[in-house]
Amino acid sequence: MMLVVFALVLWAAGWALNVRLASGPAADTGTAQLAVPALFGLTLIVMWELIVRGLEVPGVILPPPSAIGFAFAGQWDVIWADFVQTFVKGALSGYVIGALAAFAVAILADRFDFLKRGLLPVGNFMAALPIVGTAPILVMWFGFDWQSKAAVVVVMVFFPILVNTVAGLADTAAMQRDLMRTYGASYTQTLLKLRIPAALPFIFNGLKISTTLALIGAIVAEFFGSPTLGMGFRISTSVGQLALDMVWAEIVAAALAGSAFYGIIAVIEKRVTFWHPSHRG
Amino acid sequence: QDDVALQLKWVTQAQFAGYYVAEDQGFYDEENLNVTILPGGPDIAPPQVLAGGGADVMVDWMPSALSAREKGLPIVNIAQPFKTSGLMLTCWKDTGITGPEDFAGRTIGVWFFGNEYPFLSWMSQEGIPTDASDDGITVLKQGFNVDPLLQRQADCISTMTYNEFGQVLDAGVTEDELVTFKYEDQGVATLEDGLYVLEQNLEDPAFVDKMTRFVRASMKGWKWAEENPEEAAMIVLDNDETGAQTEAHQVRMMGEIAKLTAGSNGALDEADYRRTVDTLLAGGSDPVISAEPEGAWTSDITDAALN
Amino acid sequence: MNVVSARSLDLTFRTGDGPVHALKDIELDIAPGEFVSFIGPSGCGKTTFLRCVAGLEAPTGGTLTVNGMTPDEARRARAYGYVFQAAGLYPWRTIGGNIRLPLEIMGFPEAEKKRRVAETLALVDLDGFEKKFPWQLSGGMQQRASIARALAFDADLLLMDEPFGALDEIVRDRLNEELLALWARTGKTMLFVTHSIPEAVYLSTKIVVMSPRPGRISDVIDSPLPKERPLDIRDSAEFIAIAHRVREGLRAGMEAA
Amino acid sequence: MNVVSARSLDLTFRTGDGPVHALKDIELDIAPGEFVSFIGPSGCGKTTFLRCVAGLEAPTGGTLTVNGMTPDEARRARAYGYVFQAAGLYPWRTIGGNIRLPLEIMGFPEAEKKRRVAETLALVDLDGFEKKFPWQLSGGMQQRASIARALAFDADLLLMDEPFGALDEIVRDRLNEELLALWARTGKTMLFVTHSIPEAVYLSTKIVVMSPRPGRISDVIDSPLPKERPLDIRDSAEFIAIAHRVREGLRAGMEAA
Amino acid sequence: MTDAPLSAPQAGVGRSGRVALRLRAVSGTVIPVLAVIAALVGLWYLACIPMNAQQSVLLAERGGAEVSPATASERRDVGGIALSLRNPDPALALAFGQDRPVLPAPHQVAAELWGSTVGLRVTSKRSLVFHGWITLSATLAGFAVGTGLGILLAVGIVHSRVMDMSVMPWAIVSQTIPIIAIAPMIIVVLYSIGVQGLVPKAVISAYLSFFPVVVGMVKGLRSPDAMQLDLLRTYGASGAQTFWRLRLPASLPYLFASLKIGVAASLIGAIVGELPTGAVRGLGARLLAGSYYGQTVQIWSALFAAAILAALLVAIISGVERVLLRRMGLMR
Ligand SMILES: Nc1ncnc2c1ncn2[C@@H]1O[C@H](COP(=O)(O)OP(=O)(O)OP(=O)(O)O)[C@@H](O)[C@H]1O
Ligand SMILES: Nc1ncnc2c1ncn2[C@@H]1O[C@H](COP(=O)(O)OP(=O)(O)OP(=O)(O)O)[C@@H](O)[C@H]1O
Ligand SMILES: Cc1ncc(C[n+]2csc(CCO)c2C)c(N)n1
Ligand SMILES: [Mg+2]
Ligand SMILES: [Mg+2]
């Protein structure tokens, strides 16, 4: 009980410190912008540790963060191999294929208005097919290895990227298109010099949303059949073996990988669409 | 009435007929018990539910239970309604597989989630690596159904006599297209569906009494089910909420299950226990359990229940 | 030959709620080298007329020729430069890149592109800003860049649709002066849409006053002002007289409608 | 007592790239019932000065009183109505609802709210439009509604920041006339920011010419024009003379900067 | 009326004009949508032939027909397309009516959908309406909780800088956690405090739906520009007045956009929540049970039922949005 009380005190202290940081004079510096969420996360983790120990929650229900940390460090090689299987082979390849396919279809849909008007509503409907239902089907079609995981990822990321790209390609001002007409520009010239650059902020929006979807999709697919390798495989098998510390270590790895993936795309976005009002320094 | 929550290992099906029958036929009521049957599923680990206090008693396979015990979750077998093992490997005959010695280089589907221990023990006894090396087996984490075999993504898959094997046949495959390896026949059988509780609960006489009544009523249910397989199957069907189970399938399953429960009155046979433990200990470099378990089972409850 | 020649030009838009008669019976001839301003209340069809000349809108009646061709042919022959109300520079291109855009599309050789970009930047007094991005410039500088973009490929005809509408009066004054100087130097033909009476009078050799519903020409005023126009010509009696006539024309058009 | 009184008013913004000296040494007195226009190039601090008067911005030096109070007290005493450049009506409220907004916030009783909404609608000639949504009205009508909103609670001081900047010249002319009439009828004190020389001259009893970097007052012109001002007073010699002086003031300020 | 608002958008649009516009919009999408659907269904039928070829040929072989290659183990290495080309007759004849097809034909799915919705009493355990209702109730409960939580969090984030800086990054990280991995744990933890049935599913459903709502609401509550905020300052308005009269109404369009994403996410959450406990009730259980018994037709029909349910939920929200925003004058 002491530990629980201590956890609550710690929470209050962490929050108070954050309040001071966030409203203090240094609030706008990069350090504060990192420190505040980091401190918040740290308090949460320490509270988790204290409460789990204080209430004597069984380790097979919820392990304390320290145990998760040990599992993460101790089984680093296993986690790394799982990461390569699920993220690099499954998620990343599916992400690339899905994105390229979405771009191609988006350009077609942009070219042929009929296709656009027909495809988008149907696409929205297809996007609503729950992934947990399509995953077993795709595993059945594409086999147990990473190919089926990539297929699930393709299906998951295709529609968000398609919808965003189509919206982006349509987002040019009438004036900008007229300008190209006054130059007697061809369709391709307009596409390359106006529409694609103008669509980039939208495209990146789709790409960003899809980063987390890709990883989640690959992991979900592994629940429905996999080789004896992969983050999803490890999570489900470890639950069965009551190795909850390993389960959480994989979840942490997934969250780290997902956040890093998101971060990388966000950085590229900032580089490529530096001109967009939301990115101008 | 005393409340009892029973966590099953898998979804509602004839594999658990005894409990549904006991509930349906009022055997639990007779023992003044109010039993809640919690169906399992692909991602529910019964020991976890037990540890969390979500259930009083669970159905599990002994390998998984012993492994959990070694991991520090003190669970104890209080009754063993299943005498024989229904687990087997089913292979296409045209792959040329005739015995375990042909497994090297093959792709074999295995259930995980605590169901992989019997297979891994068997293979390590055979000395066949399961690491996808050239002279080893490529293991697939088999999903929920027999598709990997039908689609020929695997040369062999795990099946239960009472369930998946029937599904393979239902899919139009004839028995002579297949080769099967029952664990029972290979001498590596491990004990399947038994009833387990948390060790510390057994210190409470009221709990012991409750479990005694529960086991008694459950075994009555099982024996009833063995004698009336068709009715038992219908009772199971009534309790299936998905509406996905079919009568034919459940009746057949009940028939096969009856063969597995036939030799048991509910008491654990120490010889079976020894065999299971020896199989699991014999796992070579990576045994399922590393030390002889202590106090992993008790006959107190069955002794009290069955007299 | 007239640069622009309209004969009973008519344009009706079909819209969801019935037709909009945007231009009616437009008769107009514009000779080479003229500076023609179009003025009139909102919705009277100034933009529509300019777009017809540019071949961006198809008239529904009458004839319109640009350099003796149809507007569409003229557009494909890159006969004119068009400056829109807002600068409308592409934010992902530098100022230089924006001016290079039409040259890229028209396939000028690399060296020529370089030369022209430098030249037009100098012409609008923006040298040194080539590598800057549009949002790093003030509104007035952006508008100058957009004029440079229209000048880069050196068409003889310049169509400008309220290019200074969004700028403040002082900046506008200066750009007006510069535009006049540019016009004097290059001898291009200018079609210039504006809402501002002083601006129209200050710049033009000819002022076309329009009135709405349907869009018609209600007056065409040939300016007697000399080609040399210091800014304070706007306080002269002649200037005020023309401005007065324009205002009267506008008022009459409004009341008739 | 002066409605607004500024003594060596100073305001410096701290920004990411150094301080911006927006107002420097402003000395100004405004008597009750005056119509004061502020004119100057973009960025000279017109808006900033108005915001200081409104208590929306805190000066960094000097003193400023509004009705003898600090601007912040005046704001809380609801001493003024403020009209922004864009109408800025809430699109989810009807015209009536928009005018009711300040009354709700200030807690007027229900009957009083009704009465005042009807009254101010009539004042700006918008009766019958109470139930319409803003986007169902033309830009000019929206701007009238936003003036009505500022009038509804009947403050004696009206601050207007380029209220007609977005409108076309003809609509603007009419609104100028109406504004003058309203001012004459109500006798309120007006502070009016504009970019347009004719507008400033036409409306004001006093014109404050400002110059930028740092924002200073470069000229204060008391208008000799009569209170009665028909639109074509703008062609009168007196008018042109004042306009000339304003333009010279602007030019001088620009060159000095 | 001296100043008739003729220049205002839509000023002259009467009822008939609107109806005409609507009609044009309908015919402008309905035909392309139908065309695309027809094309997809055609492709689907076509795809059934190679996908189901192994089974078709096997069935033909069992029926005594001459097939090539002659044995199943040889056929295993032949692709579906090649197999269909080598055995065109059985591949075509038997592709669309199998019991356990790899890819069921559209009419099989449609028939199953029809049969298990309209063809059964809604109280039947085989009725998709019954299972849909189970899933729907968890979805709605989770959606309500998630939306409420999301809005509260957004209000906190908009009004407190600390919350903005500390909570927002973690809210993003929370979305990178594979829900299917923690769903069973949530269920077990809730079991241990005696909660089962609808609540665990609703919790997962809420977890998935709160994020879009937070993001949308934060954007929406911050959408009023400086001028609109300053206007209220000139009235000396309080924080609460600013919230209720400005921030909240201004955020509604954003809220509805997120609600549409959120409700679809809620549905997925409810289905995910139904998977771990396996065959209990609901569309997720149907999916799983179908999968367990290799009943592809049943999987596909449950899948489509879920998508249709999602489409209906989104349509309902769009409807509410249209009515509300139109009444508020935010939609023209
Ligand atoms: N694409 C279009 N479809 C339908 N009506 C149009 C279209 N373009 C313009 N109109 C209508 O034609 C009339 C003339 O429009 P135009 O843009 O030429 O006016 P303008 O004189 O340029 O006005 P402003 O000063 O506001 O720019 C207006 O009533 C306008 O609503
Ligand atoms: N909140 C602020 N933070 C920093 N600088 C500001 C801020 N507001 C205004 N400024 C700067 O102060 C100076 C005066 O701005 P102000 O808006 O008062 O000019 P203005 O005369 O109203 O111009 P305009 O005619 O363009 O409206 C400008 O240089 C402007 O960039
Ligand atoms: C992950 C997973 N776990 C279990 C089974 C099926 N299964 C394995 S053993 C057994 C009988 C005892 O419950 C059953 C039904 C599966 N298909 N997938
Ligand atoms: Mg125009
Ligand atoms: Mg300003």
mmCIF file with all atom_site columns, N, CA and C in Angstrom, chain E residues 287-308:
data_model
loop_
_atom_site.group_PDB
_atom_site.id
_atom_site.type_symbol
_atom_site.label_atom_id
_atom_site.label_alt_id
_atom_site.label_comp_id
_atom_site.label_asym_id
_atom_site.label_entity_id
_atom_site.label_seq_id
_atom_site.pdbx_PDB_ins_code
_atom_site.Cartn_x
_atom_site.Cartn_y
_atom_site.Cartn_z
_atom_site.occupancy
_atom_site.B_iso_or_equiv
_atom_site.pdbx_formal_charge
_atom_site.auth_seq_id
_atom_site.auth_comp_id
_atom_site.auth_asym_id
_atom_site.auth_atom_id
_atom_site.pdbx_PDB_model_num
ATOM 1  N N  . LEU E 1 287 ? -16.630 -14.613 -37.621 1.00 0.00 ? 287 LEU E N  1
ATOM 2  C CA . LEU E 1 287 ? -15.431 -14.638 -38.454 1.00 0.00 ? 287 LEU E CA 1
ATOM 3  C C  . LEU E 1 287 ? -14.528 -15.772 -38.004 1.00 0.00 ? 287 LEU E C  1
ATOM 4  N N  . LEU E 1 288 ? -14.329 -15.822 -36.695 1.00 0.00 ? 288 LEU E N  1
ATOM 5  C CA . LEU E 1 288 ? -13.401 -16.785 -36.150 1.00 0.00 ? 288 LEU E CA 1
ATOM 6  C C  . LEU E 1 288 ? -13.931 -18.201 -36.322 1.00 0.00 ? 288 LEU E C  1
ATOM 7  N N  . ALA E 1 289 ? -15.208 -18.387 -36.025 1.00 0.00 ? 289 ALA E N  1
ATOM 8  C CA . ALA E 1 289 ? -15.783 -19.720 -36.149 1.00 0.00 ? 289 ALA E CA 1
ATOM 9  C C  . ALA E 1 289 ? -15.725 -20.167 -37.605 1.00 0.00 ? 289 ALA E C  1
ATOM 10 N N  . GLY E 1 290 ? -16.017 -19.243 -38.510 1.00 0.00 ? 290 GLY E N  1
ATOM 11 C CA . GLY E 1 290 ? -15.933 -19.572 -39.930 1.00 0.00 ? 290 GLY E CA 1
ATOM 12 C C  . GLY E 1 290 ? -14.515 -19.988 -40.273 1.00 0.00 ? 290 GLY E C  1
ATOM 13 N N  . SER E 1 291 ? -13.582 -19.248 -39.738 1.00 0.00 ? 291 SER E N  1
ATOM 14 C CA . SER E 1 291 ? -12.179 -19.521 -39.999 1.00 0.00 ? 291 SER E CA 1
ATOM 15 C C  . SER E 1 291 ? -11.782 -20.878 -39.412 1.00 0.00 ? 291 SER E C  1
ATOM 16 N N  . TYR E 1 292 ? -12.289 -21.144 -38.217 1.00 0.00 ? 292 TYR E N  1
ATOM 17 C CA . TYR E 1 292 ? -11.950 -22.358 -37.500 1.00 0.00 ? 292 TYR E CA 1
ATOM 18 C C  . TYR E 1 292 ? -12.394 -23.589 -38.284 1.00 0.00 ? 292 TYR E C  1
ATOM 19 N N  . TYR E 1 293 ? -13.564 -23.474 -38.914 1.00 0.00 ? 293 TYR E N  1
ATOM 20 C CA . TYR E 1 293 ? -14.068 -24.629 -39.637 1.00 0.00 ? 293 TYR E CA 1
ATOM 21 C C  . TYR E 1 293 ? -13.832 -24.516 -41.130 1.00 0.00 ? 293 TYR E C  1
ATOM 22 N N  . GLY E 1 294 ? -13.006 -23.565 -41.541 1.00 0.00 ? 294 GLY E N  1
ATOM 23 C CA . GLY E 1 294 ? -12.704 -23.415 -42.962 1.00 0.00 ? 294 GLY E CA 1
ATOM 24 C C  . GLY E 1 294 ? -13.920 -23.038 -43.786 1.00 0.00 ? 294 GLY E C  1
ATOM 25 N N  . GLN E 1 295 ? -14.911 -22.437 -43.155 1.00 0.00 ? 295 GLN E N  1
ATOM 26 C CA . GLN E 1 295 ? -16.131 -22.038 -43.870 1.00 0.00 ? 295 GLN E CA 1
ATOM 27 C C  . GLN E 1 295 ? -15.911 -20.684 -44.527 1.00 0.00 ? 295 GLN E C  1
ATOM 28 N N  . THR E 1 296 ? -15.271 -20.700 -45.690 1.00 0.00 ? 296 THR E N  1
ATOM 29 C CA . THR E 1 296 ? -14.921 -19.418 -46.294 1.00 0.00 ? 296 THR E CA 1
ATOM 30 C C  . THR E 1 296 ? -16.145 -18.563 -46.608 1.00 0.00 ? 296 THR E C  1
ATOM 31 N N  . VAL E 1 297 ? -17.210 -19.221 -47.027 1.00 0.00 ? 297 VAL E N  1
ATOM 32 C CA . VAL E 1 297 ? -18.405 -18.448 -47.371 1.00 0.00 ? 297 VAL E CA 1
ATOM 33 C C  . VAL E 1 297 ? -18.905 -17.693 -46.141 1.00 0.00 ? 297 VAL E C  1
ATOM 34 N N  . GLN E 1 298 ? -18.850 -18.394 -45.012 1.00 0.00 ? 298 GLN E N  1
ATOM 35 C CA . GLN E 1 298 ? -19.306 -17.754 -43.779 1.00 0.00 ? 298 GLN E CA 1
ATOM 36 C C  . GLN E 1 298 ? -18.377 -16.591 -43.380 1.00 0.00 ? 298 GLN E C  1
ATOM 37 N N  . ILE E 1 299 ? -17.068 -16.768 -43.581 1.00 0.00 ? 299 ILE E N  1
ATOM 38 C CA . ILE E 1 299 ? -16.140 -15.682 -43.270 1.00 0.00 ? 299 ILE E CA 1
ATOM 39 C C  . ILE E 1 299 ? -16.465 -14.467 -44.113 1.00 0.00 ? 299 ILE E C  1
ATOM 40 N N  . TRP E 1 300 ? -16.609 -14.720 -45.405 1.00 0.00 ? 300 TRP E N  1
ATOM 41 C CA . TRP E 1 300 ? -16.822 -13.575 -46.298 1.00 0.00 ? 300 TRP E CA 1
ATOM 42 C C  . TRP E 1 300 ? -18.125 -12.869 -45.989 1.00 0.00 ? 300 TRP E C  1
ATOM 43 N N  . SER E 1 301 ? -19.148 -13.640 -45.641 1.00 0.00 ? 301 SER E N  1
ATOM 44 C CA . SER E 1 301 ? -20.415 -12.957 -45.395 1.00 0.00 ? 301 SER E CA 1
ATOM 45 C C  . SER E 1 301 ? -20.330 -12.162 -44.091 1.00 0.00 ? 301 SER E C  1
ATOM 46 N N  . ALA E 1 302 ? -19.615 -12.706 -43.095 1.00 0.00 ? 302 ALA E N  1
ATOM 47 C CA . ALA E 1 302 ? -19.445 -11.932 -41.858 1.00 0.00 ? 302 ALA E CA 1
ATOM 48 C C  . ALA E 1 302 ? -18.636 -10.671 -42.132 1.00 0.00 ? 302 ALA E C  1
ATOM 49 N N  . LEU E 1 303 ? -17.648 -10.836 -43.012 1.00 0.00 ? 303 LEU E N  1
ATOM 50 C CA . LEU E 1 303 ? -16.797 -9.714  -43.376 1.00 0.00 ? 303 LEU E CA 1
ATOM 51 C C  . LEU E 1 303 ? -17.619 -8.603  -44.029 1.00 0.00 ? 303 LEU E C  1
ATOM 52 N N  . PHE E 1 304 ? -18.451 -9.008  -44.976 1.00 0.00 ? 304 PHE E N  1
ATOM 53 C CA . PHE E 1 304 ? -19.264 -8.001  -45.646 1.00 0.00 ? 304 PHE E CA 1
ATOM 54 C C  . PHE E 1 304 ? -20.292 -7.421  -44.699 1.00 0.00 ? 304 PHE E C  1
ATOM 55 N N  . ALA E 1 305 ? -20.825 -8.271  -43.832 1.00 0.00 ? 305 ALA E N  1
ATOM 56 C CA . ALA E 1 305 ? -21.782 -7.747  -42.862 1.00 0.00 ? 305 ALA E CA 1
ATOM 57 C C  . ALA E 1 305 ? -21.124 -6.652  -42.033 1.00 0.00 ? 305 ALA E C  1
ATOM 58 N N  . ALA E 1 306 ? -19.859 -6.895  -41.638 1.00 0.00 ? 306 ALA E N  1
ATOM 59 C CA . ALA E 1 306 ? -19.159 -5.890  -40.834 1.00 0.00 ? 306 ALA E CA 1
ATOM 60 C C  . ALA E 1 306 ? -18.970 -4.607  -41.640 1.00 0.00 ? 306 ALA E C  1
ATOM 61 N N  . ALA E 1 307 ? -18.574 -4.753  -42.893 1.00 0.00 ? 307 ALA E N  1
ATOM 62 C CA . ALA E 1 307 ? -18.351 -3.555  -43.706 1.00 0.00 ? 307 ALA E CA 1
ATOM 63 C C  . ALA E 1 307 ? -19.656 -2.797  -43.923 1.00 0.00 ? 307 ALA E C  1
ATOM 64 N N  . ILE E 1 308 ? -20.737 -3.565  -44.128 1.00 0.00 ? 308 ILE E N  1
ATOM 65 C CA . ILE E 1 308 ? -22.030 -2.900  -44.327 1.00 0.00 ? 308 ILE E CA 1
ATOM 66 C C  . ILE E 1 308 ? -22.435 -2.167  -43.046 1.00 0.00 ? 308 ILE E C  1
#
